Short mmCIF file of C-alpha atoms in Angstrom, two decimals:
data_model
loop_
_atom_site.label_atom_id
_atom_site.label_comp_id
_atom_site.label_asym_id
_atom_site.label_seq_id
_atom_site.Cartn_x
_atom_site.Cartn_y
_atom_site.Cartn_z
CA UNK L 1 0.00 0.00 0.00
CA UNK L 2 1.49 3.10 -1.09
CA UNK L 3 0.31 6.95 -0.11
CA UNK L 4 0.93 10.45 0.15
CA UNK L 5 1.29 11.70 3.75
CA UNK L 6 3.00 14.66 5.55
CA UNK L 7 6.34 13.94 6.97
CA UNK L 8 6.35 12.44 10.60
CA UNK L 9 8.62 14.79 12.85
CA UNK L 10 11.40 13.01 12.66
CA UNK L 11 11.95 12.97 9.39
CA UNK L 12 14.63 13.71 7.47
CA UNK L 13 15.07 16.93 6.45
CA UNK L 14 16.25 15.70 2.43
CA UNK L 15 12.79 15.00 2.41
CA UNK L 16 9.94 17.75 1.20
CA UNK L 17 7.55 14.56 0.56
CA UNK L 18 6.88 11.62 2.25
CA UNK L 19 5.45 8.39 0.85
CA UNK L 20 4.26 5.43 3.66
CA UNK L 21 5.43 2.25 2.76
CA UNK L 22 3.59 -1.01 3.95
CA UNK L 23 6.62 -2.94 3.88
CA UNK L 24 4.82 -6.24 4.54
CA UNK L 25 2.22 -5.47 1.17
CA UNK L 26 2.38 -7.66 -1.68
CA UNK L 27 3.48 -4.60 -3.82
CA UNK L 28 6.18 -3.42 -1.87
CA UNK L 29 7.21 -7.86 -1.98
CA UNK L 30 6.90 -7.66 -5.89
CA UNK L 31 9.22 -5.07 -6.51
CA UNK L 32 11.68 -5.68 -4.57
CA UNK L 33 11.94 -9.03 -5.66
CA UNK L 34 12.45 -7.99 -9.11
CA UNK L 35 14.97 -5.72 -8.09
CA UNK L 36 16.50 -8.64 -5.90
CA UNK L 37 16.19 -10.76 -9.15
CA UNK L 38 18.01 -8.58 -11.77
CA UNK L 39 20.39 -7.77 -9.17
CA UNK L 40 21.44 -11.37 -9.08
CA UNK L 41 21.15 -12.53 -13.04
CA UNK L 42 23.48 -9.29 -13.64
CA UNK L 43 25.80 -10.11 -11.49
CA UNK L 44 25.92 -13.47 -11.85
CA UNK L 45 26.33 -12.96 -15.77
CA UNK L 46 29.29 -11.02 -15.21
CA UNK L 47 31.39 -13.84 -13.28
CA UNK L 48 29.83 -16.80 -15.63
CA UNK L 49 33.14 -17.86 -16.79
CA UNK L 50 35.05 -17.72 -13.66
CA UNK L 51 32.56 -19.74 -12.47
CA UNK L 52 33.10 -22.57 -14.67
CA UNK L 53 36.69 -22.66 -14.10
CA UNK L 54 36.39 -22.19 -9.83
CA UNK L 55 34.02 -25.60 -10.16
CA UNK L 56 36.09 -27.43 -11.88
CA UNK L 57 39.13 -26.60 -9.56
CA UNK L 58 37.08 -27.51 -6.67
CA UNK L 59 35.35 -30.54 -7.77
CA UNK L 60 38.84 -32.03 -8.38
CA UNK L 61 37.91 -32.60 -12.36
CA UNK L 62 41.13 -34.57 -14.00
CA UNK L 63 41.41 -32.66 -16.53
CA UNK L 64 42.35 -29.57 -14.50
CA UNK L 65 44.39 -30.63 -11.47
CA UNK L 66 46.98 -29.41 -13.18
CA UNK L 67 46.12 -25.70 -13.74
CA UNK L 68 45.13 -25.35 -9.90
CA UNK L 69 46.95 -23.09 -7.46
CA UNK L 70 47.86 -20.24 -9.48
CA UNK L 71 46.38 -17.08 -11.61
CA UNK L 72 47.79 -18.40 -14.66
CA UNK L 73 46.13 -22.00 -14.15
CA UNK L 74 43.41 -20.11 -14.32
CA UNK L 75 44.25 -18.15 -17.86
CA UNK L 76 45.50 -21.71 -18.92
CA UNK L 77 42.28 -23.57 -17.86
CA UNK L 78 40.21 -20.80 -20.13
CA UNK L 79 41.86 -21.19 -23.28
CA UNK L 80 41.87 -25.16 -22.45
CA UNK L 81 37.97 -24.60 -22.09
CA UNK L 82 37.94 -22.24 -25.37
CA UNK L 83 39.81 -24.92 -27.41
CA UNK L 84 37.71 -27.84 -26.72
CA UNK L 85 34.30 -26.41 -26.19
CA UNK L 86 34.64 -22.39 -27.77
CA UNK L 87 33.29 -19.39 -26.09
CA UNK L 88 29.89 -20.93 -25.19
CA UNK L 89 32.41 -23.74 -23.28
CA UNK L 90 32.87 -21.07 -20.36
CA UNK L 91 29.34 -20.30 -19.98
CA UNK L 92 27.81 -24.02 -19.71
CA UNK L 93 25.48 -24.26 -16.99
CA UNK L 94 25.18 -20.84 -17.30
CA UNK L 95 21.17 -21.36 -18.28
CA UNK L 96 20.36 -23.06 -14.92
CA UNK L 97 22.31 -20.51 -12.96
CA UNK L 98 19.83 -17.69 -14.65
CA UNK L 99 16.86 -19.82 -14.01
CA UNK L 100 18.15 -20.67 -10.11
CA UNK L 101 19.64 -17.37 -9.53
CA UNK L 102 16.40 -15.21 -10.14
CA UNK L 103 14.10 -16.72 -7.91
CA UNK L 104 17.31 -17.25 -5.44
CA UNK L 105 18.39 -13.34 -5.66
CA UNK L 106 14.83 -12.17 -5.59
CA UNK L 107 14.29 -14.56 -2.48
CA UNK L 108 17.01 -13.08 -0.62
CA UNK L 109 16.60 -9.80 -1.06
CA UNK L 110 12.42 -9.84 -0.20
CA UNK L 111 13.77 -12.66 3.28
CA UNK L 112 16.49 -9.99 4.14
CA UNK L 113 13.55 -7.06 3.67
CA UNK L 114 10.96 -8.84 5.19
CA UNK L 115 13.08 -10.18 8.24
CA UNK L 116 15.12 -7.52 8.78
CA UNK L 117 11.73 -5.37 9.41
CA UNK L 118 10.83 -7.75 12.46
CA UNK L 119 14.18 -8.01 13.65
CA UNK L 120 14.73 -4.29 13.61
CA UNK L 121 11.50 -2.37 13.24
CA UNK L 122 13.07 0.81 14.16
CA UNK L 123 17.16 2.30 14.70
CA UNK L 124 16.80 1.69 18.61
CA UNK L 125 17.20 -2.45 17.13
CA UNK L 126 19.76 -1.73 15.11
CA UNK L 127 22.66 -4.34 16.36
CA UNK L 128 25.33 -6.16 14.94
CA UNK L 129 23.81 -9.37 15.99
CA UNK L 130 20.36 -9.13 14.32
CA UNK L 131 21.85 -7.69 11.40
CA UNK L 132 24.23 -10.81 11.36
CA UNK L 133 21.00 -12.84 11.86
CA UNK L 134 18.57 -11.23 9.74
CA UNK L 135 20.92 -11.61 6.75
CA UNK L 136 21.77 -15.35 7.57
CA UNK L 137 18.02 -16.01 7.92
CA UNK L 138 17.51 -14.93 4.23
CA UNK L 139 20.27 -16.60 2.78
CA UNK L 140 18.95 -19.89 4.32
CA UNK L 141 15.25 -19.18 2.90
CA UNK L 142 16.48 -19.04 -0.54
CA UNK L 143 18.93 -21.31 -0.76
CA UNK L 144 16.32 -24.32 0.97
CA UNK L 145 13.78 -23.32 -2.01
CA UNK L 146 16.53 -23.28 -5.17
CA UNK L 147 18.94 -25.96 -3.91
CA UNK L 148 18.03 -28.54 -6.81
CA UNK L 149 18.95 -25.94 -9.36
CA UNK L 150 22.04 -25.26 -7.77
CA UNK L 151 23.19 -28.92 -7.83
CA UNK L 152 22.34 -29.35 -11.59
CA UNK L 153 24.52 -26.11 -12.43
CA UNK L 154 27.20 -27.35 -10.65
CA UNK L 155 26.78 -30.80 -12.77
CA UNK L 156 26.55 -29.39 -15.85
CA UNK L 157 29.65 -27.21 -15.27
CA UNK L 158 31.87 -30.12 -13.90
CA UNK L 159 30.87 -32.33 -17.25
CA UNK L 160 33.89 -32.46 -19.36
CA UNK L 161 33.59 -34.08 -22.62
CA UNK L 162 37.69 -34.69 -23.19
CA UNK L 163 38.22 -36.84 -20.33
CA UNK L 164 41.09 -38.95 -19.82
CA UNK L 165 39.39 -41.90 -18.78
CA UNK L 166 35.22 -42.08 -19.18
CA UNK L 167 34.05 -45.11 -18.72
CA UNK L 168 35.90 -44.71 -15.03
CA UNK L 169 34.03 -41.25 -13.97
CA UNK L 170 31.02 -41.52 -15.68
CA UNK L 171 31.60 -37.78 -17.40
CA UNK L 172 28.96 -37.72 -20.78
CA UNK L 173 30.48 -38.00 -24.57
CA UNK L 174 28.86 -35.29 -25.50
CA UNK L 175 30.25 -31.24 -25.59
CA UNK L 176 26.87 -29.63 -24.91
CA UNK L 177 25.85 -31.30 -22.03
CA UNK L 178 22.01 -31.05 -21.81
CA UNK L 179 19.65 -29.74 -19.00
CA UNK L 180 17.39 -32.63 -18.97
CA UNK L 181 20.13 -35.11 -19.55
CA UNK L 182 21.27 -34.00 -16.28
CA UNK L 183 18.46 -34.42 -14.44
CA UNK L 184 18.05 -37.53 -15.58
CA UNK L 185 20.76 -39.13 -14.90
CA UNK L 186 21.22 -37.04 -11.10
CA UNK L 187 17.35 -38.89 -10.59
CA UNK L 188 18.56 -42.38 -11.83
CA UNK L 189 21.49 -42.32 -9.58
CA UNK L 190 21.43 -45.15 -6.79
CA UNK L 191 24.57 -44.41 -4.09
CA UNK L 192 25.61 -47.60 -2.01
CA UNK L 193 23.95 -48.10 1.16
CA UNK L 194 26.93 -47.00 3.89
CA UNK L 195 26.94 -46.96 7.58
CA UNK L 196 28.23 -43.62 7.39
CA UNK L 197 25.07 -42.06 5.22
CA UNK L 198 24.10 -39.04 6.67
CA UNK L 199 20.99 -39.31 8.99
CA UNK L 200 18.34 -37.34 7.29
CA UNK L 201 19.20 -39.46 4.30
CA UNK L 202 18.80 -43.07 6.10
CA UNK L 203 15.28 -41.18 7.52
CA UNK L 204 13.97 -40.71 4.16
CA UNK L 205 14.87 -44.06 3.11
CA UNK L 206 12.47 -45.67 5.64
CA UNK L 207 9.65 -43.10 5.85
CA UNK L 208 9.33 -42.11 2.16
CA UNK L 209 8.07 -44.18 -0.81
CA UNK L 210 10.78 -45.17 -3.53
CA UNK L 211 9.71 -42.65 -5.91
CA UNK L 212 10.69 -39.88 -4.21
CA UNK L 213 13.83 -41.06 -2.86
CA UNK L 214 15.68 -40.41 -5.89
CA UNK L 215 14.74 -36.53 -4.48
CA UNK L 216 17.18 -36.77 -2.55
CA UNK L 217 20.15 -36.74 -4.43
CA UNK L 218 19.07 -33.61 -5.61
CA UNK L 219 20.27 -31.86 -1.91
CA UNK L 220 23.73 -33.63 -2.11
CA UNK L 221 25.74 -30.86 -0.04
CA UNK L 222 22.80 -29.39 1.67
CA UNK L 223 24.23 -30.10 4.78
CA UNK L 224 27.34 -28.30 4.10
CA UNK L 225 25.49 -25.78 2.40
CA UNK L 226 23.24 -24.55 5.38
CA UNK L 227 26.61 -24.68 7.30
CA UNK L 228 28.43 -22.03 4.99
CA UNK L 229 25.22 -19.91 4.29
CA UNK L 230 24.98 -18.53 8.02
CA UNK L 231 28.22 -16.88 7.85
CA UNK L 232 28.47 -16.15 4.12
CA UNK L 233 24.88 -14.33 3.98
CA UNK L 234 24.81 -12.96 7.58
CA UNK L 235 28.27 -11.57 7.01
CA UNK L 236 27.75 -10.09 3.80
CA UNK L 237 24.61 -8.22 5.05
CA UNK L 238 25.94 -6.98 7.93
CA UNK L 239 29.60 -5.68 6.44
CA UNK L 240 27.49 -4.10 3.93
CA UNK L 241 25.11 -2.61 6.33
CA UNK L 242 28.17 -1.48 8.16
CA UNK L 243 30.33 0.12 5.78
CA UNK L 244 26.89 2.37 4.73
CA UNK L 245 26.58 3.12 8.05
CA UNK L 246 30.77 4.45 7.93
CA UNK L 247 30.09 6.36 4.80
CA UNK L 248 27.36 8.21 5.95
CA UNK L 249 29.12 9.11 9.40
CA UNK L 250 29.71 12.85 9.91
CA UNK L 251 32.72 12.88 8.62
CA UNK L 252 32.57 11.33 5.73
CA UNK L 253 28.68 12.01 4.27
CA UNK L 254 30.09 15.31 2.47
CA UNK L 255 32.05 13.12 0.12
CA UNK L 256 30.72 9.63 -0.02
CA UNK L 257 26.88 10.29 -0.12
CA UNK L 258 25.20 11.21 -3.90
CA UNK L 259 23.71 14.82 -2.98
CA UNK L 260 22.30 14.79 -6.81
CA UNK L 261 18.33 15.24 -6.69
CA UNK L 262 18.38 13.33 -9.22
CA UNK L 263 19.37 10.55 -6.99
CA UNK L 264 17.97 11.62 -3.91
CA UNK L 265 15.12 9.04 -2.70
CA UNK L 266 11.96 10.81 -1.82
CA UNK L 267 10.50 7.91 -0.42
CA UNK L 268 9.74 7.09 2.94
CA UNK L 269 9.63 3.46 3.31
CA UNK L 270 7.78 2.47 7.18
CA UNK L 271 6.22 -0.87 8.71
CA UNK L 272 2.64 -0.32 9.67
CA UNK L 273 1.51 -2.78 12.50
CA UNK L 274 -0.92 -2.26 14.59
CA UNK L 275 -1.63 1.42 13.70
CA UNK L 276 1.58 2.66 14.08
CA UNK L 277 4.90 3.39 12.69
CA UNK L 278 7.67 1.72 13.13
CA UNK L 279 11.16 3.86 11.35
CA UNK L 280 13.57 2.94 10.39
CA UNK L 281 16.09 5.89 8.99
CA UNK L 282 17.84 2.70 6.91
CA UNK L 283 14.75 3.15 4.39
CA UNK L 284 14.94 7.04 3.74
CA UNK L 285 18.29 7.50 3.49
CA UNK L 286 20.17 8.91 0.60
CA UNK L 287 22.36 6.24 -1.34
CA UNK L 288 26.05 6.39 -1.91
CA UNK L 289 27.90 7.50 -4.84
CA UNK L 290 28.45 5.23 -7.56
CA UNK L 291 32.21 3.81 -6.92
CA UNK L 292 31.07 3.85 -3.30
CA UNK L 293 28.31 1.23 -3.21
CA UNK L 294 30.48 -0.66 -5.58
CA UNK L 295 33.49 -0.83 -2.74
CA UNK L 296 30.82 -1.59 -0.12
CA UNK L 297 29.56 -4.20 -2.16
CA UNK L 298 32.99 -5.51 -2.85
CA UNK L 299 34.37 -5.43 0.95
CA UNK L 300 31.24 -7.42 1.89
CA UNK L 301 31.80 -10.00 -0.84
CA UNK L 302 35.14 -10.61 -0.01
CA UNK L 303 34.84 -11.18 4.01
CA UNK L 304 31.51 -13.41 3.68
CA UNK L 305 33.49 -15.58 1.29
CA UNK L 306 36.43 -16.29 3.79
CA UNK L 307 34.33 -16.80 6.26
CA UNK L 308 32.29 -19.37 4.21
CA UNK L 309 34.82 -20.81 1.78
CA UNK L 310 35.72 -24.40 3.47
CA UNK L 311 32.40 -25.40 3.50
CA UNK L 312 31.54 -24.45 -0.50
CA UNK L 313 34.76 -26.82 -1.02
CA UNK L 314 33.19 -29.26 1.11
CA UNK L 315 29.36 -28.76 -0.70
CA UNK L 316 30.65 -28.83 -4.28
CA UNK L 317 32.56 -32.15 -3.56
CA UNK L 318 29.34 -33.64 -2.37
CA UNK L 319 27.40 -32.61 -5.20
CA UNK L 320 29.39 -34.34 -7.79
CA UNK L 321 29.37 -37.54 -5.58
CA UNK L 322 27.69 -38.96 -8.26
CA UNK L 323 30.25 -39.27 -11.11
CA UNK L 324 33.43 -39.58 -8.82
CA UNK L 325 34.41 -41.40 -5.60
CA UNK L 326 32.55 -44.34 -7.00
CA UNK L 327 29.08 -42.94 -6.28
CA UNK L 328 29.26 -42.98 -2.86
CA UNK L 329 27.13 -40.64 -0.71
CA UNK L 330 29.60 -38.85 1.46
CA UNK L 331 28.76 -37.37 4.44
CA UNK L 332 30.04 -33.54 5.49
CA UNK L 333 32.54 -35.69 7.92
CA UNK L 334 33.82 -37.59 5.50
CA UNK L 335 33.93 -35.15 2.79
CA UNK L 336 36.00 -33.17 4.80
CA UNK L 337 38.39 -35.96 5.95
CA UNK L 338 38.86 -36.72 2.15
CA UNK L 339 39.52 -33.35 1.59
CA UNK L 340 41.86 -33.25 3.90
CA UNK L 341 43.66 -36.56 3.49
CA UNK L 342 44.25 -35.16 -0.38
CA UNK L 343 45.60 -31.68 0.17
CA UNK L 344 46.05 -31.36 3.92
CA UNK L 345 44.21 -27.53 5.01
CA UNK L 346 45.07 -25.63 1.87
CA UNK L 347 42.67 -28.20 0.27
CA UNK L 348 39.65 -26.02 2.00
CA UNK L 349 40.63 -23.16 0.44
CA UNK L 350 41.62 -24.89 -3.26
CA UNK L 351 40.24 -21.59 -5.98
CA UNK L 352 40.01 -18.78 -3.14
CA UNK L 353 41.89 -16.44 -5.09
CA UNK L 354 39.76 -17.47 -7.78
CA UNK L 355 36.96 -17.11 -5.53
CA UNK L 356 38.12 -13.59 -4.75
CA UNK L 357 38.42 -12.71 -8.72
CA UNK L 358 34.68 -14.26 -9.20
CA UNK L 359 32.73 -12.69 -5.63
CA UNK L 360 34.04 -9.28 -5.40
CA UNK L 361 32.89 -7.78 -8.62
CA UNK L 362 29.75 -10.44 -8.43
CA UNK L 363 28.70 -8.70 -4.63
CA UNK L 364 29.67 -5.03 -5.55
CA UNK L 365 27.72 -5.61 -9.09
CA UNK L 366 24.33 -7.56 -7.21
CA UNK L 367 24.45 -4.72 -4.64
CA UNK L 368 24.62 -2.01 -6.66
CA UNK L 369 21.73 -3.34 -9.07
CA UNK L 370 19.13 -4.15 -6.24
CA UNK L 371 20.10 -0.06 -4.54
CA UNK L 372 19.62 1.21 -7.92
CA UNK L 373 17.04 -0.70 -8.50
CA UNK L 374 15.16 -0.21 -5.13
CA UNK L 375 15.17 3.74 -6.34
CA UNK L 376 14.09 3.06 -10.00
CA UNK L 377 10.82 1.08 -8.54
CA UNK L 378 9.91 3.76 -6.38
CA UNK L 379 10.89 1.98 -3.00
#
């Protein structure tokens, strides 16, 4: 619900207008989930290739041990890629990750909006610990609903149609791999029965029919997954949230905030419960200059992907579970223990630099989309 009001007292004084926001309507939800969604296809689109390359350095793939551990692997593991497959080689997969990473993006962003409004209706909330938990909360919301899609990306970007040895991994003949192909096969997969299976897994074995067992290997690495997203999303949110909050300190304001009406936001966004208003100064403020959001944005993608990295090694090993280490499903223990056994610690942090390369512009890009697009929409 959108309307004209006069400007409550404490209102900024940027603002001649003020429009009241029902954060919680279904048309305040809409657009900002496409503004979460475009946010995440653009940015997502930008790192495509280095995406391709960082899986197949994590997933182990035999064709590319060799090229791991340095920035020129990386160079020679693209040209590799553009030899065998051309330029369409470096973005395969690249269809799933728009079709997962819409709905993901425009889940996250509408979570982190929604949440963060209960968590801190108004600046006397504002903490570091339910910012941390308002932007792990959303992460964990989208990722449960788009996992699947995930998986299948990361399976068609591990497929590798020069392969040393086939018939041992399983990889398919052919160079495009194919969307349904993959979600075949990931369906008609049967992992060995182990002791060691994880325990939601033997659970669904004896409680569900047989049909939709084959559902499950569809959340290989969801353990892992929920394990990485609580620091990665809640620290991303928060360093972002943060380094705003610097910018726009006394000091700094003059030179870091956009004071171009152009780009001045004349919108007052509240949360109406229970007829009244709950402020927060977060939704009227004025946004950042350009090469500032995009440093924000950066800074926040780099610490949430230290502090999340081990376990995406650990998830993207368990995804591919299927066409290496015989098939077996391996738990997060003994995933790591593999892991481990292979490449001692560094193996937890096998592509990081790579990882750097990809999430830095890929945050400061998604961030800078859903801002500018939150202003475009009119919210």
């Amino acid at each position: 619900m959108l309307s004209d009001t006069d400007p409550p007292s404490h209102a900024s004084p940027y603002h001649s207008q003020v429009k009241v926001i029902d954060k919680h309507s279904l048309e305040y939800v809409m657009r900002s989930g496409i503004a979460g969604g475009l946010s995440g296809s653009a940015a997502k689109t930008l790192i495509a290739p280095l995406d391709r390359i960082k899986i197949l350095f994590q997933t182990s793939n035999p064709e590319f041990l060799k090229y791991r551990g340095s920035i020129f692997g990386l160079f020679r593991a693209g040209n590799k890629i553009l030899r065998n497959d051309g330029f369409f080689g470096l973005l395969q997969g690249h269809s799933v990750t728009l079709l997962r990473i819409f709905p993901y993006a425009a889940i996250k962003f509408v979570a982190y909006e929604q949440i963060r409004s209960i968590l801190i209706p108004n600046d006397h909330y504002e903490t570091a610990v339910l910012r941390f938990m308002a932007g792990s909360l959303s992460g964990l919301t989208s990722v449960f609903l788009t996992y699947p899609l995930d998986l299948i990306r990361v399976r068609m970007a591990f497929q590798f149609h020069k392969c040393a040895n086939p018939a041992q991994h399983g990889f398919m003949p052919s160079q495009h791999v194919r969307l349904w192909s993959v979600v075949k096969q990931v369906y008609s997969e049967h992992p060995p029965r182990k002791e060691s299976d994880p325990q939601w897994l033997k659970f669904m074995r004896e409680k569900t029919t047989k049909s939709l067992i084959p559902l499950s290997n569809f959340y290989r690495g969801f353990g892992p997954t929920v394990l990485g997203m609580i620091p990665y999303a809640g620290v991303s949110f928060y360093v972002h949230d943060l380094l705003h909050d610097v910018s726009r300190s006394k000091y700094l304001a003059s030179y870091l905030v956009s004071h171009s009406a152009g780009q001045a936001s004349a919108t007052k966004v509240v949360k109406v419960k229970r007829s009244k208003e709950h402020v927060s100064s977060r939704d009227s403020r004025k946004p950042l200059r350009a090469y500032v959001q995009l440093i924000a944005g950066g800074l926040a993608g780099m610490c949430s992907q230290t502090a999340a990295y081990p376990f995406e090694v650990i998830r993207r090993r368990m995804q591919v579970g299927g066409v290496v280490d015989s098939g077996r499903f391996l738990s997060f223990r003994n995933t790591a223990k593999l892991i481990f056994a292979e490449s001692g610690f560094r193996g937890f942090f096998v592509g990081l630099s790579i990882g750097y390369l990809k999430v830095v512009p890929m945050v400061a890009c998604s961030f800078y989309v859903y801002e500018r697009g939150k202003l475009l929409l009119g919210i």
